[in-house]
Amino acid sequence: QAPIKATCEDMSCKTGFPEDVHSAVVSRSVHGGQPLLNVRFRSCDGNKKIHFGSSEPEDFRVGEDGVVYAERSFQLSAEPTEFVVSAQDKETQQEWQMRVKLTPEPAFTGASEKDQRKIEEIIFPWQQYKHSSPLKRQKRDWVIPPINLPENSKGPFPQELVRIRSDRDKSLSLRYSVTGPGADQPPTGIFIINPISGQLSVTKPLDREQIASFHLRAHAVDVNGNQVENPIDIVINVIDMNDNRPEFLHQVWNGTVPEGSKPGTYVMTVTAIDADDPNTQNGMLRYRILSQAPSSPSPNMFTINNETGDIITVAAGLDREKVQQYTLIIQATDMEGNPTYGLSNTATAVIAVTDVNDNPPEFTAMTFYGEVPENRVDVIVANLTVTDKDQPHTPAWNALYRMTGGDPTGRFTILTDPNSNDGLVTVVKPIDFETNRMFVLTVAAENQVPLAKGIQHPPQSTATVSITVIDVNESPYFVPNPKLVRQEEGLMAGSMLTTFTAQDPDRYMQQTSLRYSKLSDPANWLKIDPVNGQITTTAVLDRESIYVQNNMYNATFLASDNGIPPMSGTGTLQIYLLDINDNAPQVHPKEATTCETLQPNAINITAVDPDIDPNAGPFAFELPDTPASIKRNWTIVRISGDHAQLSLRIRFLEAGIYDVPIVITDSGNPHASSTSLLKVKVCQCDLNGDCTDVDRIVGAGLGTGAIIAILLCIIILLILVLMFVVWMKRRDKERQAKQLLIDPEDDVRDNILKYDEEGGGEEDQDYDLSQLQQPDTVEPDAIKPVGIRRLDERPIHAEPQYPVRSAAPHPGDIGDFINEGLKAADNDPTAPPYDSLLVFDYEGSGSTAGSLSSLNSSSSGGEQDYDYLNDWGPRFKKLADMYGGGDD
């Protein structure tokens, strides 16, 4: 498809659009970013900066070069689409407008691509050449309109699409190329171009579902590779074909609808997708219902919106109690549902009919019966059963029970069993048989949710519950309980205190009288008559006893009957004891300390009386007349109602311990008094009034127990030190014993032993060989102490006498010397049995003696007869074969 050239020459120039209305034919399917057409604007002044705009910016955009692009993908309607393109001078703000009318091209009818109509091209505006006086037109760069190519083409391939050429090919030899995805970028090789003729071709069928459009760029260069024209964009739109069947998002769709729903009630939406272009008939789906199961009460209970897939009800009569589920077969067809040309697919829609409260609960009986023992709580006395046709365990099935009469005091409640939906009549307050022997309750049952509108049944069901109370033996009870008795203390033993009796609530049972017994009496002061409940004392009542708290003494008694089973009840007797003046006051503290001088020497004392007011303070303090030394040495002065001050009367009193009697009298009627001894320690004092003599230790509170504890700590510390010293000495002894048993130099367990070195001969060694020349100079090892010795250690014996050679021996006596040394070594008891070094004399260098291997071997082994080895048995067979085999 070649571009259309426009060669308009006009010497008169007028800035603006060349026409008021421009019409263009474009493809019906428009994609976002697709170039649609070029607008032409004349600018008589080449320096003007023109800005283009569109009246429909959400659909169309005009570039600075005048190319109109689609902003989004959409489908053009059959009617022409109109919009306004404006041009504005950025400096003068002058504006020009042109109306553009887009007409969709006719649908593709299957003709070859060469027969497709060409898209009109609008040429860019004129420009002036500054170096030329007359006005000349500068041609715009070459533009290729969008190319529409149907997918799944059957060829033949390569299939020619369009021929690209430049106006300069008349004067120059040009080479054409194309770049971009589909050409030299993945997927490569789909589009090729003839570099000489500029013929653009496609090499294989296209698939719109993989790539909907290709954006290529065409280049024109000369034979030297120099760019002749600016690169231009080529847009190839792949035209959709109906080659994909609709596919549902789910093969099985699940929905619900309440029973009793009116026609037109929304149920659910099914959705199918088609990979074809949704803006064409190939991707436009239509839905319909093929079948419904079951077909009751009507074969057409539902319908579906053919475009949206919404399923709604079209008939009344949905009843969950009759039909709980419907199964629909849904078909989706493309080509707008055309049964001839469209492709279709099916899915299943399962619609569950949900329950609504259209059935109230109904009691299975008009009257229910139950019984309960008296005084029992939290027991179930009757089960109320109901029936409900709604779906179990839903709010429309769950029953709520309530009492409408017969229980004014609220002694019963009705709970619902969540599994069986039964009503459980339960006692929540004790019932007395002697007061109520029977209850007749009126109950009602209803659902958790109200009945649906339009239901003709009553919303609730009613019934009666007859409950009989059973008489049981009850515990007797004391009246009053507790019982308070006020009594002065000091009541003598055997006195009658009070009568404490109980009552039996069982008026309708035949049983003997009650029996009484004592349950708790902390001080053991009381006893009770088992028949009449009379309480008498067994000891004197004392308010100052430790068992009396806040003047109150508590005792507990038991009353028992002889019923079946026997029952008993307890009662508490509270005795409030009134105080009498039966205790004399005493001095506190019992011991005190003062100085032997007059100043300072005051001692503060306090009077203590177990009695309470008015039999206690204020108290009177005085010193007795006898012995006379008391008043001569001491004086006492009361400083408050309970406190007094004792001090020396004389200037000096010798240090020591003195017993000072003090007479204290309370304010009771009659008075009670006593003489208390105050042990006073008189000592020498410093300027601060503190004792300075040795006895201060005892006075300071350091008693015998503290001294014993200190001594024990000291003894334990000494024992620990002694044990540590003994342990250190034992460890030193063990360390010394180990050193005596094994000499570190002889210990081979963790040492590296150096035995011999093989060098280059005796003359190459730098060793000190003096020890080998003088064996008598080798000092024996020190005698080691007796103990466990190593097996390879030298035993303790006298050193043997080995033969000594002269310093310059004759070579002829070497053999005799060695034999003597060997004999001496064999007889030496101190010689190690193995792995030891025998010290010989140094032989010297350059000896004329022969090899020592020739000693005692003057006869050749080959002259001996070894046949006797065959007679020694199988153990010597190998040796006999080696030496007794003759010439072999």
PDB file of N, CA and C in Angstrom, residues 802-850:
ATOM      1  N   TYR A 802      84.069 -54.295  82.173  1.00  0.00           N
ATOM      2  CA  TYR A 802      84.278 -54.649  80.787  1.00  0.00           C
ATOM      3  C   TYR A 802      85.765 -54.530  80.452  1.00  0.00           C
ATOM      4  N   PRO A 803      86.300 -55.337  79.481  1.00  0.00           N
ATOM      5  CA  PRO A 803      87.725 -55.240  79.108  1.00  0.00           C
ATOM      6  C   PRO A 803      88.042 -53.906  78.471  1.00  0.00           C
ATOM      7  N   VAL A 804      89.219 -53.419  78.746  1.00  0.00           N
ATOM      8  CA  VAL A 804      89.650 -52.114  78.242  1.00  0.00           C
ATOM      9  C   VAL A 804      90.815 -52.319  77.309  1.00  0.00           C
ATOM     10  N   ARG A 805      90.687 -51.761  76.107  1.00  0.00           N
ATOM     11  CA  ARG A 805      91.786 -51.817  75.145  1.00  0.00           C
ATOM     12  C   ARG A 805      92.742 -50.683  75.369  1.00  0.00           C
ATOM     13  N   SER A 806      93.848 -50.863  74.858  1.00  0.00           N
ATOM     14  CA  SER A 806      94.834 -49.780  74.894  1.00  0.00           C
ATOM     15  C   SER A 806      94.420 -48.700  73.921  1.00  0.00           C
ATOM     16  N   ALA A 807      95.021 -47.517  74.117  1.00  0.00           N
ATOM     17  CA  ALA A 807      94.631 -46.394  73.267  1.00  0.00           C
ATOM     18  C   ALA A 807      94.971 -46.626  71.812  1.00  0.00           C
ATOM     19  N   ALA A 808      96.033 -47.375  71.548  1.00  0.00           N
ATOM     20  CA  ALA A 808      96.425 -47.623  70.153  1.00  0.00           C
ATOM     21  C   ALA A 808      96.522 -49.118  69.932  1.00  0.00           C
ATOM     22  N   PRO A 809      95.439 -49.789  69.762  1.00  0.00           N
ATOM     23  CA  PRO A 809      95.450 -51.237  69.674  1.00  0.00           C
ATOM     24  C   PRO A 809      95.992 -51.695  68.321  1.00  0.00           C
ATOM     25  N   HIS A 810      96.455 -52.922  68.357  1.00  0.00           N
ATOM     26  CA  HIS A 810      96.915 -53.514  67.106  1.00  0.00           C
ATOM     27  C   HIS A 810      95.715 -54.043  66.353  1.00  0.00           C
ATOM     28  N   PRO A 811      95.682 -53.882  65.054  1.00  0.00           N
ATOM     29  CA  PRO A 811      94.483 -54.339  64.327  1.00  0.00           C
ATOM     30  C   PRO A 811      94.232 -55.822  64.480  1.00  0.00           C
ATOM     31  N   GLY A 812      95.187 -56.576  64.832  1.00  0.00           N
ATOM     32  CA  GLY A 812      94.970 -58.007  64.920  1.00  0.00           C
ATOM     33  C   GLY A 812      94.166 -58.463  66.106  1.00  0.00           C
ATOM     34  N   ASP A 813      94.083 -57.675  67.182  1.00  0.00           N
ATOM     35  CA  ASP A 813      93.341 -58.120  68.384  1.00  0.00           C
ATOM     36  C   ASP A 813      91.926 -57.572  68.413  1.00  0.00           C
ATOM     37  N   ILE A 814      91.385 -57.041  67.350  1.00  0.00           N
ATOM     38  CA  ILE A 814      90.017 -56.503  67.337  1.00  0.00           C
ATOM     39  C   ILE A 814      89.004 -57.603  67.594  1.00  0.00           C
ATOM     40  N   GLY A 815      89.194 -58.744  66.946  1.00  0.00           N
ATOM     41  CA  GLY A 815      88.247 -59.848  67.122  1.00  0.00           C
ATOM     42  C   GLY A 815      88.245 -60.358  68.539  1.00  0.00           C
ATOM     43  N   ASP A 816      89.437 -60.497  69.137  1.00  0.00           N
ATOM     44  CA  ASP A 816      89.487 -60.968  70.533  1.00  0.00           C
ATOM     45  C   ASP A 816      88.816 -59.978  71.474  1.00  0.00           C
ATOM     46  N   PHE A 817      89.002 -58.688  71.200  1.00  0.00           N
ATOM     47  CA  PHE A 817      88.399 -57.672  72.076  1.00  0.00           C
ATOM     48  C   PHE A 817      86.868 -57.714  72.013  1.00  0.00           C
ATOM     49  N   ILE A 818      86.379 -57.897  70.824  1.00  0.00           N
ATOM     50  CA  ILE A 818      84.902 -57.915  70.675  1.00  0.00           C
ATOM     51  C   ILE A 818      84.333 -59.154  71.318  1.00  0.00           C
ATOM     52  N   ASN A 819      85.014 -60.286  71.153  1.00  0.00           N
ATOM     53  CA  ASN A 819      84.497 -61.510  71.774  1.00  0.00           C
ATOM     54  C   ASN A 819      84.487 -61.398  73.287  1.00  0.00           C
ATOM     55  N   GLU A 820      85.507 -60.788  73.865  1.00  0.00           N
ATOM     56  CA  GLU A 820      85.537 -60.614  75.318  1.00  0.00           C
ATOM     57  C   GLU A 820      84.420 -59.673  75.785  1.00  0.00           C
ATOM     58  N   GLY A 821      84.242 -58.614  75.026  1.00  0.00           N
ATOM     59  CA  GLY A 821      83.134 -57.699  75.392  1.00  0.00           C
ATOM     60  C   GLY A 821      81.773 -58.354  75.282  1.00  0.00           C
ATOM     61  N   LEU A 822      81.579 -59.180  74.258  1.00  0.00           N
ATOM     62  CA  LEU A 822      80.299 -59.872  74.096  1.00  0.00           C
ATOM     63  C   LEU A 822      80.057 -60.845  75.230  1.00  0.00           C
ATOM     64  N   LYS A 823      81.133 -61.559  75.636  1.00  0.00           N
ATOM     65  CA  LYS A 823      80.984 -62.500  76.740  1.00  0.00           C
ATOM     66  C   LYS A 823      80.659 -61.766  78.035  1.00  0.00           C
ATOM     67  N   ALA A 824      81.338 -60.662  78.262  1.00  0.00           N
ATOM     68  CA  ALA A 824      81.046 -59.888  79.486  1.00  0.00           C
ATOM     69  C   ALA A 824      79.611 -59.356  79.482  1.00  0.00           C
ATOM     70  N   ALA A 825      79.153 -58.928  78.332  1.00  0.00           N
ATOM     71  CA  ALA A 825      77.771 -58.420  78.262  1.00  0.00           C
ATOM     72  C   ALA A 825      76.745 -59.498  78.508  1.00  0.00           C
ATOM     73  N   ASP A 826      77.026 -60.707  78.016  1.00  0.00           N
ATOM     74  CA  ASP A 826      76.074 -61.809  78.240  1.00  0.00           C
ATOM     75  C   ASP A 826      75.976 -62.177  79.705  1.00  0.00           C
ATOM     76  N   ASN A 827      77.091 -62.016  80.448  1.00  0.00           N
ATOM     77  CA  ASN A 827      77.089 -62.351  81.865  1.00  0.00           C
ATOM     78  C   ASN A 827      76.710 -61.181  82.750  1.00  0.00           C
ATOM     79  N   ASP A 828      76.418 -60.039  82.154  1.00  0.00           N
ATOM     80  CA  ASP A 828      76.091 -58.836  82.939  1.00  0.00           C
ATOM     81  C   ASP A 828      74.598 -58.859  83.307  1.00  0.00           C
ATOM     82  N   PRO A 829      74.268 -58.967  84.617  1.00  0.00           N
ATOM     83  CA  PRO A 829      72.819 -58.968  84.987  1.00  0.00           C
ATOM     84  C   PRO A 829      72.161 -57.614  84.823  1.00  0.00           C
ATOM     85  N   THR A 830      72.960 -56.578  84.730  1.00  0.00           N
ATOM     86  CA  THR A 830      72.372 -55.222  84.600  1.00  0.00           C
ATOM     87  C   THR A 830      72.152 -54.811  83.176  1.00  0.00           C
ATOM     88  N   ALA A 831      72.585 -55.646  82.230  1.00  0.00           N
ATOM     89  CA  ALA A 831      72.440 -55.263  80.818  1.00  0.00           C
ATOM     90  C   ALA A 831      70.979 -55.384  80.391  1.00  0.00           C
ATOM     91  N   PRO A 832      70.421 -54.401  79.718  1.00  0.00           N
ATOM     92  CA  PRO A 832      69.022 -54.495  79.237  1.00  0.00           C
ATOM     93  C   PRO A 832      68.881 -55.623  78.251  1.00  0.00           C
ATOM     94  N   PRO A 833      67.702 -56.247  78.212  1.00  0.00           N
ATOM     95  CA  PRO A 833      67.505 -57.388  77.317  1.00  0.00           C
ATOM     96  C   PRO A 833      67.328 -56.975  75.862  1.00  0.00           C
ATOM     97  N   TYR A 834      66.891 -55.762  75.570  1.00  0.00           N
ATOM     98  CA  TYR A 834      66.623 -55.381  74.181  1.00  0.00           C
ATOM     99  C   TYR A 834      66.615 -53.874  74.100  1.00  0.00           C
ATOM    100  N   ASP A 835      66.677 -53.361  72.880  1.00  0.00           N
ATOM    101  CA  ASP A 835      66.542 -51.937  72.578  1.00  0.00           C
ATOM    102  C   ASP A 835      67.474 -51.086  73.417  1.00  0.00           C
ATOM    103  N   SER A 836      68.685 -51.512  73.613  1.00  0.00           N
ATOM    104  CA  SER A 836      69.624 -50.726  74.421  1.00  0.00           C
ATOM    105  C   SER A 836      70.913 -50.496  73.615  1.00  0.00           C
ATOM    106  N   LEU A 837      71.620 -49.485  74.041  1.00  0.00           N
ATOM    107  CA  LEU A 837      72.867 -49.115  73.382  1.00  0.00           C
ATOM    108  C   LEU A 837      74.054 -49.676  74.166  1.00  0.00           C
ATOM    109  N   LEU A 838      74.875 -50.577  73.537  1.00  0.00           N
ATOM    110  CA  LEU A 838      76.102 -51.122  74.145  1.00  0.00           C
ATOM    111  C   LEU A 838      77.266 -50.238  73.755  1.00  0.00           C
ATOM    112  N   VAL A 839      78.039 -49.826  74.766  1.00  0.00           N
ATOM    113  CA  VAL A 839      79.143 -48.898  74.540  1.00  0.00           C
ATOM    114  C   VAL A 839      80.436 -49.698  74.320  1.00  0.00           C
ATOM    115  N   PHE A 840      81.061 -49.511  73.175  1.00  0.00           N
ATOM    116  CA  PHE A 840      82.366 -50.127  72.865  1.00  0.00           C
ATOM    117  C   PHE A 840      83.389 -49.029  72.649  1.00  0.00           C
ATOM    118  N   ASP A 841      84.603 -49.443  72.425  1.00  0.00           N
ATOM    119  CA  ASP A 841      85.645 -48.457  72.168  1.00  0.00           C
ATOM    120  C   ASP A 841      85.626 -48.050  70.702  1.00  0.00           C
ATOM    121  N   TYR A 842      86.190 -46.923  70.435  1.00  0.00           N
ATOM    122  CA  TYR A 842      86.254 -46.394  69.079  1.00  0.00           C
ATOM    123  C   TYR A 842      87.317 -47.146  68.310  1.00  0.00           C
ATOM    124  N   GLU A 843      86.989 -47.601  67.127  1.00  0.00           N
ATOM    125  CA  GLU A 843      87.909 -48.406  66.333  1.00  0.00           C
ATOM    126  C   GLU A 843      88.933 -47.570  65.584  1.00  0.00           C
ATOM    127  N   GLY A 844      88.662 -46.353  65.435  1.00  0.00           N
ATOM    128  CA  GLY A 844      89.591 -45.515  64.689  1.00  0.00           C
ATOM    129  C   GLY A 844      89.293 -45.553  63.218  1.00  0.00           C
ATOM    130  N   SER A 845      90.017 -44.755  62.471  1.00  0.00           N
ATOM    131  CA  SER A 845      89.806 -44.662  61.034  1.00  0.00           C
ATOM    132  C   SER A 845      90.962 -45.322  60.291  1.00  0.00           C
ATOM    133  N   GLY A 846      90.669 -45.780  59.099  1.00  0.00           N
ATOM    134  CA  GLY A 846      91.698 -46.414  58.269  1.00  0.00           C
ATOM    135  C   GLY A 846      92.172 -47.742  58.815  1.00  0.00           C
ATOM    136  N   SER A 847      91.258 -48.547  59.417  1.00  0.00           N
ATOM    137  CA  SER A 847      91.675 -49.840  59.984  1.00  0.00           C
ATOM    138  C   SER A 847      92.026 -50.816  58.866  1.00  0.00           C
ATOM    139  N   THR A 848      93.036 -51.661  59.124  1.00  0.00           N
ATOM    140  CA  THR A 848      93.445 -52.667  58.143  1.00  0.00           C
ATOM    141  C   THR A 848      92.674 -53.953  58.286  1.00  0.00           C
ATOM    142  N   ALA A 849      91.796 -54.030  59.318  1.00  0.00           N
ATOM    143  CA  ALA A 849      91.012 -55.254  59.519  1.00  0.00           C
ATOM    144  C   ALA A 849      89.943 -55.369  58.451  1.00  0.00           C
ATOM    145  N   GLY A 850      89.560 -56.585  58.161  1.00  0.00           N
ATOM    146  CA  GLY A 850      88.491 -56.802  57.180  1.00  0.00           C
ATOM    147  C   GLY A 850      87.129 -56.611  57.784  1.00  0.00           C
TER     148      GLY A 850
END
